[in-house]
Coordinates of C-alpha atoms in Angstrom, one line a residue:
M1 CA -32.9 -37.6 -46.3
K2 CA -30.4 -39.0 -47.3
D3 CA -30.1 -42.9 -47.4
T4 CA -29.3 -45.4 -43.5
M5 CA -25.9 -45.5 -43.8
D6 CA -26.4 -41.2 -44.0
A7 CA -28.1 -41.8 -41.1
A8 CA -26.4 -44.3 -39.1
A9 CA -23.4 -41.5 -39.0
L10 CA -25.6 -38.6 -38.1
D11 CA -26.6 -40.4 -34.9
A12 CA -23.3 -41.6 -34.5
E13 CA -22.1 -37.7 -34.7
A14 CA -25.9 -36.7 -32.5
E15 CA -24.7 -39.6 -29.5
R16 CA -21.3 -38.3 -29.9
I17 CA -22.0 -34.2 -29.5
L18 CA -24.1 -34.9 -26.7
R19 CA -21.6 -36.6 -24.2
M20 CA -18.9 -33.7 -25.3
N21 CA -21.2 -31.2 -24.2
D22 CA -22.1 -33.2 -21.3
R23 CA -20.4 -32.2 -17.3
G24 CA -20.7 -35.0 -15.5
G25 CA -24.7 -35.0 -14.8
Y26 CA -25.7 -31.7 -16.7
S27 CA -25.6 -30.8 -20.0
V28 CA -24.2 -26.9 -21.7
P29 CA -25.8 -26.2 -25.1
T30 CA -22.6 -25.6 -26.6
A31 CA -19.3 -25.7 -25.5
G32 CA -18.1 -21.2 -25.1
L33 CA -21.0 -19.7 -26.2
Y34 CA -23.1 -21.4 -23.6
P35 CA -21.0 -22.8 -20.4
Y36 CA -23.7 -23.8 -17.8
Q37 CA -27.3 -25.9 -17.9
W38 CA -29.7 -24.3 -19.4
N39 CA -33.6 -25.2 -18.3
W40 CA -36.0 -26.1 -21.1
D41 CA -32.0 -27.6 -23.6
S42 CA -31.7 -29.2 -20.5
A43 CA -35.1 -31.2 -20.3
F44 CA -34.4 -32.0 -24.2
A45 CA -31.0 -32.6 -23.8
A46 CA -32.6 -35.7 -21.6
L47 CA -34.3 -37.3 -23.4
G48 CA -31.2 -37.1 -26.1
Y49 CA -29.4 -39.3 -23.6
A50 CA -32.6 -41.5 -23.0
M51 CA -32.6 -42.6 -26.8
F52 CA -28.5 -45.1 -25.4
D53 CA -28.3 -44.2 -22.3
L54 CA -31.5 -44.2 -20.2
P55 CA -30.0 -43.6 -16.6
R56 CA -27.8 -40.4 -17.7
G57 CA -31.9 -39.4 -19.0
W58 CA -32.7 -39.1 -15.6
R59 CA -29.4 -37.7 -14.4
E60 CA -30.3 -34.7 -16.4
L61 CA -33.4 -34.0 -14.8
E62 CA -32.3 -34.7 -11.6
V63 CA -30.0 -32.0 -11.4
L64 CA -32.1 -29.5 -13.2
M65 CA -34.5 -30.1 -10.8
A66 CA -31.6 -30.1 -8.3
G67 CA -31.7 -26.2 -8.6
Q68 CA -34.9 -25.7 -6.9
W69 CA -35.0 -22.1 -5.2
A70 CA -38.0 -23.1 -2.5
D71 CA -40.3 -20.7 -3.4
G72 CA -40.8 -23.9 -6.1
M73 CA -39.2 -22.4 -8.9
V74 CA -36.5 -24.1 -11.0
P75 CA -34.5 -21.6 -13.0
H76 CA -33.3 -20.8 -16.4
I77 CA -29.5 -20.8 -15.9
Q78 CA -27.9 -22.8 -13.6
F79 CA -24.3 -22.3 -12.7
H80 CA -22.6 -24.5 -11.4
N81 CA -18.5 -24.3 -12.5
V82 CA -18.7 -20.0 -12.9
D83 CA -16.8 -19.3 -16.3
P84 CA -15.7 -15.6 -17.5
S85 CA -16.8 -16.5 -21.5
Y86 CA -20.6 -16.1 -20.3
F87 CA -22.4 -13.2 -19.4
P88 CA -24.6 -12.3 -17.1
G89 CA -22.9 -14.4 -15.5
P90 CA -24.6 -15.5 -11.6
D91 CA -23.5 -11.7 -9.8
I92 CA -25.4 -9.9 -12.2
W93 CA -28.3 -12.5 -11.5
G94 CA -28.5 -13.2 -7.4
G95 CA -30.4 -15.3 -7.5
V96 CA -32.1 -17.3 -4.0
G97 CA -31.7 -20.5 -5.0
P98 CA -28.9 -23.7 -4.3
V99 CA -27.1 -23.5 -7.1
P100 CA -26.0 -20.6 -8.6
S101 CA -28.4 -19.5 -10.9
S102 CA -30.7 -16.8 -12.7
G103 CA -34.1 -15.5 -11.4
I104 CA -36.5 -16.1 -14.2
S105 CA -37.0 -20.4 -15.6
Q106 CA -37.7 -20.7 -19.3
P107 CA -40.8 -23.2 -20.8
P108 CA -41.2 -25.7 -18.6
I109 CA -40.9 -28.6 -21.0
A110 CA -38.7 -31.4 -18.5
A111 CA -42.5 -32.6 -17.5
T112 CA -43.1 -33.1 -21.1
M113 CA -39.8 -34.9 -21.6
A114 CA -40.1 -36.7 -18.1
R115 CA -43.1 -38.7 -19.7
L116 CA -41.6 -39.6 -22.8
I117 CA -38.9 -40.4 -21.3
Y118 CA -40.7 -42.8 -18.5
E119 CA -43.0 -44.5 -21.4
L120 CA -39.3 -45.3 -23.1
D121 CA -39.3 -48.2 -20.0
P122 CA -41.9 -47.5 -17.5
S123 CA -39.7 -50.4 -15.5
A124 CA -37.0 -48.6 -14.7
G125 CA -38.4 -44.7 -14.4
A126 CA -41.2 -45.5 -11.8
A127 CA -38.5 -44.7 -9.1
P128 CA -37.0 -41.1 -10.6
M129 CA -39.9 -40.1 -11.7
R130 CA -42.0 -40.7 -8.0
A131 CA -39.0 -38.5 -7.3
L132 CA -39.6 -35.9 -9.6
Y133 CA -42.9 -35.9 -9.3
P134 CA -43.5 -33.1 -6.5
K135 CA -40.4 -30.9 -7.5
F136 CA -42.5 -31.0 -10.7
I137 CA -45.4 -30.2 -8.6
A138 CA -44.2 -27.4 -6.5
W139 CA -42.3 -26.1 -10.3
H140 CA -45.8 -26.4 -12.2
R141 CA -47.5 -24.4 -8.8
W142 CA -45.1 -21.4 -8.8
F143 CA -46.4 -20.4 -12.5
M144 CA -49.4 -20.8 -11.7
D145 CA -49.1 -18.5 -8.2
W146 CA -47.1 -15.6 -10.2
R147 CA -46.3 -15.9 -13.7
L148 CA -51.4 -16.1 -14.6
D149 CA -53.0 -13.1 -16.1
A150 CA -56.8 -13.4 -17.2
G151 CA -55.7 -17.7 -16.6
A152 CA -52.9 -17.0 -19.8
A153 CA -49.7 -18.4 -18.8
C154 CA -47.3 -14.6 -18.5
L155 CA -44.0 -14.3 -18.1
T156 CA -41.2 -11.2 -17.3
H157 CA -37.8 -11.0 -19.1
P158 CA -37.5 -12.0 -23.3
W159 CA -35.5 -14.7 -21.7
E160 CA -38.2 -16.7 -20.4
A161 CA -40.0 -17.4 -22.8
G162 CA -36.7 -18.9 -24.6
R163 CA -37.5 -16.5 -28.0
D164 CA -34.8 -13.6 -26.8
N165 CA -35.4 -11.5 -29.1
A166 CA -38.3 -12.2 -31.2
P167 CA -40.7 -9.2 -32.6
D168 CA -43.5 -9.7 -30.1
W169 CA -41.4 -8.3 -27.3
D170 CA -40.3 -5.4 -29.5
G171 CA -43.0 -2.2 -28.7
P172 CA -43.3 -3.4 -24.7
L173 CA -39.5 -3.0 -24.7
A174 CA -38.4 0.5 -26.2
R175 CA -41.1 1.5 -23.1
I176 CA -37.9 0.8 -21.5
E177 CA -35.7 3.1 -20.7
P178 CA -32.6 1.0 -19.2
V179 CA -30.7 3.5 -17.0
G180 CA -28.4 2.7 -14.2
I181 CA -26.8 -0.5 -15.9
D182 CA -23.3 -0.6 -15.2
P183 CA -21.2 -0.5 -18.9
Y184 CA -20.9 -4.0 -19.9
E185 CA -19.1 -6.6 -22.2
R186 CA -21.2 -8.9 -24.0
R187 CA -19.4 -12.4 -24.6
D188 CA -21.3 -14.0 -27.6
T189 CA -20.6 -11.5 -29.7
G190 CA -17.2 -13.1 -29.5
H191 CA -18.7 -16.5 -30.1
V192 CA -21.2 -16.1 -33.1
D193 CA -21.3 -13.4 -36.2
P194 CA -23.2 -10.5 -34.6
S195 CA -25.6 -10.3 -37.1
M196 CA -27.5 -13.1 -35.8
R197 CA -27.4 -12.3 -32.3
P198 CA -29.8 -9.6 -30.3
K199 CA -28.5 -5.8 -30.6
K200 CA -27.3 -3.9 -28.2
S201 CA -30.7 -2.4 -28.1
D202 CA -32.0 -5.1 -26.9
Y203 CA -29.5 -6.6 -24.1
D204 CA -28.9 -2.8 -22.0
R205 CA -33.1 -3.4 -21.6
Y206 CA -32.5 -7.7 -21.0
L207 CA -30.2 -6.3 -18.2
W208 CA -32.2 -3.7 -16.9
L209 CA -34.6 -5.9 -16.0
V210 CA -32.2 -8.0 -14.8
K211 CA -31.0 -5.8 -12.0
Q212 CA -34.7 -4.9 -11.4
G213 CA -34.6 -7.9 -10.0
H214 CA -31.1 -8.8 -8.4
D215 CA -32.3 -5.1 -6.4
C216 CA -35.9 -6.6 -4.7
G217 CA -34.5 -10.5 -4.1
W218 CA -37.1 -12.0 -7.3
D219 CA -39.9 -11.1 -4.7
Q220 CA -41.6 -12.5 -6.5
A221 CA -44.8 -10.3 -5.4
R222 CA -42.7 -7.0 -5.3
L223 CA -42.2 -8.1 -8.9
L224 CA -45.6 -7.8 -9.9
E225 CA -46.0 -4.3 -8.8
I226 CA -42.5 -3.1 -10.6
N227 CA -42.0 -5.1 -13.3
P228 CA -43.4 -3.4 -17.1
F229 CA -42.5 -6.1 -18.8
R230 CA -45.4 -8.7 -17.7
M231 CA -46.1 -10.8 -21.1
A232 CA -49.2 -13.6 -22.0
D233 CA -47.1 -15.4 -24.4
P234 CA -48.5 -18.4 -25.9
T235 CA -44.8 -20.1 -25.2
M236 CA -45.5 -20.6 -21.9
H237 CA -49.3 -21.4 -21.5
F238 CA -49.2 -24.0 -24.6
T239 CA -46.0 -25.8 -22.6
L240 CA -47.2 -24.8 -19.0
L241 CA -50.7 -26.8 -19.7
R242 CA -49.6 -29.8 -21.5
A243 CA -47.0 -29.8 -19.2
H244 CA -49.8 -29.8 -16.6
R245 CA -52.1 -32.6 -19.1
D246 CA -48.2 -34.8 -18.6
L247 CA -47.8 -34.7 -15.5
A248 CA -51.3 -36.2 -14.8
W249 CA -51.0 -38.8 -17.2
L250 CA -47.6 -38.7 -15.1
G251 CA -49.6 -39.4 -11.4
R252 CA -52.6 -41.4 -12.5
E253 CA -49.8 -44.0 -13.6
L254 CA -47.7 -43.7 -10.6
G255 CA -50.5 -43.5 -8.1
L256 CA -49.5 -40.3 -6.8
D257 CA -51.9 -37.6 -6.3
T258 CA -53.1 -35.6 -8.6
A259 CA -55.5 -33.5 -6.7
S260 CA -54.5 -29.7 -8.0
L261 CA -53.9 -30.7 -12.1
P262 CA -57.5 -30.5 -13.0
D263 CA -58.2 -27.4 -11.9
W264 CA -55.2 -26.0 -13.4
I265 CA -55.9 -27.2 -16.9
A266 CA -59.6 -25.9 -16.8
Q267 CA -57.7 -22.6 -16.0
L268 CA -54.9 -22.6 -18.8
E269 CA -58.0 -24.4 -21.4
A270 CA -60.3 -21.0 -20.4
G271 CA -57.2 -18.3 -20.7
A272 CA -55.5 -19.9 -23.8
E273 CA -58.6 -17.5 -25.3
T274 CA -57.6 -14.5 -24.3
L275 CA -54.3 -15.5 -26.4
W276 CA -56.2 -15.9 -29.6
N277 CA -56.1 -12.8 -32.0
A278 CA -58.8 -13.0 -34.8
A279 CA -57.4 -10.5 -36.2
L280 CA -53.8 -11.8 -36.8
G281 CA -55.7 -15.4 -37.3
A282 CA -53.4 -16.5 -34.4
Y283 CA -52.0 -16.9 -31.0
D284 CA -50.9 -14.4 -29.3
V285 CA -48.7 -12.5 -27.8
R286 CA -50.5 -9.7 -25.6
D287 CA -49.3 -6.5 -23.5
T288 CA -51.1 -7.7 -19.5
A289 CA -50.0 -3.6 -18.8
S290 CA -51.8 -2.4 -22.0
G291 CA -54.2 -5.7 -23.6
A292 CA -52.3 -4.9 -26.5
W293 CA -51.3 -7.5 -29.0
A294 CA -48.1 -7.9 -30.9
Q295 CA -49.1 -8.6 -34.2
A296 CA -46.6 -11.1 -34.7
V297 CA -47.1 -14.5 -36.0
S298 CA -45.0 -16.3 -33.7
N299 CA -44.0 -20.2 -34.4
A300 CA -44.7 -20.7 -30.8
A301 CA -49.0 -19.6 -32.7
F302 CA -48.5 -22.9 -34.0
L303 CA -48.6 -25.2 -30.4
C304 CA -51.2 -24.8 -29.6
W305 CA -52.0 -28.5 -30.8
Y306 CA -49.7 -30.1 -28.7
A307 CA -51.6 -28.0 -25.9
G308 CA -55.0 -29.9 -27.0
I309 CA -55.9 -27.0 -28.0
D310 CA -58.8 -25.6 -30.3
P311 CA -56.5 -24.4 -32.8
K312 CA -59.7 -22.2 -34.7
D313 CA -58.3 -20.8 -38.2
S314 CA -55.2 -21.3 -37.2
L315 CA -53.9 -24.7 -40.3
A316 CA -54.8 -21.8 -42.8
T317 CA -52.1 -19.0 -40.6
Y318 CA -50.2 -22.0 -40.8
A319 CA -50.5 -22.3 -44.2
R320 CA -49.3 -18.6 -45.2
V321 CA -46.7 -18.0 -43.1
Q322 CA -44.5 -21.9 -43.9
A323 CA -45.9 -21.3 -48.1
P324 CA -42.1 -19.0 -48.9
V325 CA -40.1 -21.8 -45.9
R326 CA -38.2 -24.5 -47.2
F327 CA -36.8 -26.1 -43.7
G328 CA -38.8 -26.5 -40.3
V329 CA -41.1 -22.8 -39.3
A330 CA -39.7 -20.1 -39.1
S331 CA -39.5 -18.4 -35.8
H332 CA -41.5 -15.3 -37.4
D333 CA -43.7 -14.9 -40.1
P334 CA -41.5 -14.3 -43.8
E335 CA -44.2 -11.9 -44.6
S336 CA -43.3 -9.9 -42.2
P337 CA -40.8 -6.4 -42.2
A338 CA -39.2 -7.6 -38.9
F339 CA -38.2 -10.9 -40.7
E340 CA -34.4 -10.8 -40.3
P341 CA -33.7 -15.2 -41.6
K342 CA -30.6 -15.9 -39.5
R343 CA -31.3 -13.4 -36.9
Y344 CA -32.0 -16.1 -33.8
W345 CA -35.8 -15.4 -32.8
R346 CA -36.8 -13.0 -35.6
G347 CA -37.2 -15.7 -38.7
P348 CA -34.6 -18.7 -38.1
S349 CA -36.4 -22.7 -38.0
W350 CA -35.0 -24.1 -35.0
A351 CA -35.1 -28.3 -34.1
M352 CA -37.1 -27.9 -31.4
M353 CA -39.5 -26.1 -31.8
N354 CA -39.9 -28.0 -34.3
M355 CA -40.3 -31.5 -32.9
L356 CA -43.0 -30.2 -30.3
I357 CA -45.8 -27.8 -32.9
A358 CA -45.0 -31.7 -34.9
M359 CA -46.0 -33.5 -31.7
G360 CA -49.2 -31.4 -32.2
F361 CA -50.2 -32.5 -36.0
D362 CA -49.2 -35.8 -34.9
E363 CA -51.4 -36.0 -32.3
A364 CA -54.1 -34.7 -34.5
G365 CA -54.0 -37.2 -37.3
L366 CA -52.9 -34.3 -39.1
P367 CA -50.1 -34.7 -42.3
E368 CA -48.0 -31.7 -41.0
G369 CA -46.4 -33.8 -38.5
A370 CA -44.7 -35.8 -40.6
A371 CA -43.9 -33.6 -43.5
L372 CA -42.4 -30.8 -41.0
R373 CA -40.9 -33.7 -39.3
D374 CA -38.5 -35.1 -43.2
S375 CA -37.7 -31.6 -43.0
T376 CA -36.4 -31.1 -40.1
A377 CA -34.9 -33.9 -41.0
R378 CA -33.3 -33.0 -44.3
L379 CA -31.9 -29.2 -42.4
I380 CA -30.4 -31.6 -40.3
A381 CA -28.8 -34.4 -42.4
E382 CA -27.5 -31.0 -45.0
N383 CA -26.6 -28.6 -42.5
G384 CA -25.4 -30.4 -39.6
F385 CA -26.0 -29.9 -35.9
A386 CA -26.2 -26.2 -35.9
E387 CA -27.9 -23.7 -33.3
Y388 CA -30.8 -22.6 -35.6
F389 CA -31.2 -22.9 -39.4
D390 CA -32.0 -19.7 -41.7
P391 CA -36.3 -21.0 -42.7
L392 CA -35.6 -20.0 -46.4
T393 CA -32.1 -21.8 -47.5
G394 CA -31.8 -24.4 -44.5
A395 CA -28.2 -22.2 -43.9
P396 CA -26.7 -23.2 -40.7
A397 CA -26.5 -19.9 -37.6
G398 CA -26.2 -19.6 -34.1
G399 CA -23.3 -22.0 -31.7
R400 CA -22.3 -26.0 -33.6
D401 CA -22.4 -28.9 -32.3
F402 CA -26.0 -28.2 -30.2
T403 CA -27.1 -29.9 -28.1
W404 CA -31.5 -30.1 -28.7
T405 CA -30.0 -30.4 -32.5
A406 CA -28.5 -33.5 -31.8
A407 CA -31.1 -35.0 -29.5
V408 CA -33.7 -33.9 -31.5
W409 CA -32.7 -36.1 -34.0
L410 CA -31.7 -39.1 -31.8
A411 CA -35.8 -38.6 -30.6
W412 CA -37.4 -37.5 -33.4
C413 CA -35.8 -37.7 -36.6
S414 CA -33.8 -40.4 -37.3
P415 CA -34.8 -43.3 -38.9
N416 CA -33.5 -45.7 -37.1
V417 CA -33.9 -44.5 -33.0
G418 CA -37.4 -42.1 -32.5
R419 CA -38.5 -41.7 -35.7
G420 CA -42.3 -41.2 -35.4
R421 CA -42.5 -42.8 -31.4
W422 CA -44.1 -39.4 -30.1
A423 CA -46.9 -40.2 -32.2
R424 CA -49.8 -40.4 -29.7

């Protein structure tokens, strides 16, 4: 990485990006490409704000949770102000919450980020955390009620995982015939090189799944019957398990009711076994309809340490897939024929995933955590605050001036601000 003076300049740039993407209580991931509030982006943003403005960090989480549906679900997009530069918008989704929104959720990172923010100043965090706690419990209960298969957390749309076009979904999506969707015009490829984005064939299927949810009013019981896309997923499983643990810690710290959490944690600990693909040597996506494995080593496979789950042979697999990688963790196995180093979730390195994986390594006492932090810090220092990066060359890709990359820099990479703070 560059010298301390350069780090100070990067700190200032990261803060500038967060303030630039602030829309008055909530953040957009970046202007133009993503003009709304995204769920897990917002949780990382909250931690970034907390590095220099603690009340603003809490406010980000409060606005996110204010969009919670009556059934407990917190949507993956909240459309606070309609912007024609993004598709699909609220009319396509038909969300049924208090804020116009999408109809699916995202990896529940928010409770974990809330714990990290709370630990910065427990006296200042007690009141906002007490107010947020029952909302987090209701959201986590929604996952346990509607998103489990054999104890493993599932998703019902690729966007719900946050890993939109990962090769993990190729087989199940190929079985969907996207009939009945109206003609549409994508907006994302007007902001970013199309070679870095999901293909039209993927988008057709994404929209078919959205239409299915819209047409049944996002009735979860009905979707459980009709949705052909239901994947048991390491991303969702490990982030939910970790969030359960952090919420239980917060509940004990504040003297709140934690009665449901030990059973939920035990269910997910047992369910993790159903995600272990011994032939692959990694935790893998499982198609709940067919039982088939994705046979894909993704960066999500290495969240097992973060979740406090037995890594089995994962460290050897990590060493193998990381051998050709110079920057962070590739989102898909570089030895796979499906690997594309600049196409969204088919290969690029993502700073926020690197942070979560490294947190797990640190907590397990493994040196891979410090090495991963250093390579991510170098990646950002040399290539800016991009959405994601080529893991082989470090070249920036996707959107620029990205909120969660700036947040990760401040909270985890910066030697002046948050570096090393989260190792427990």
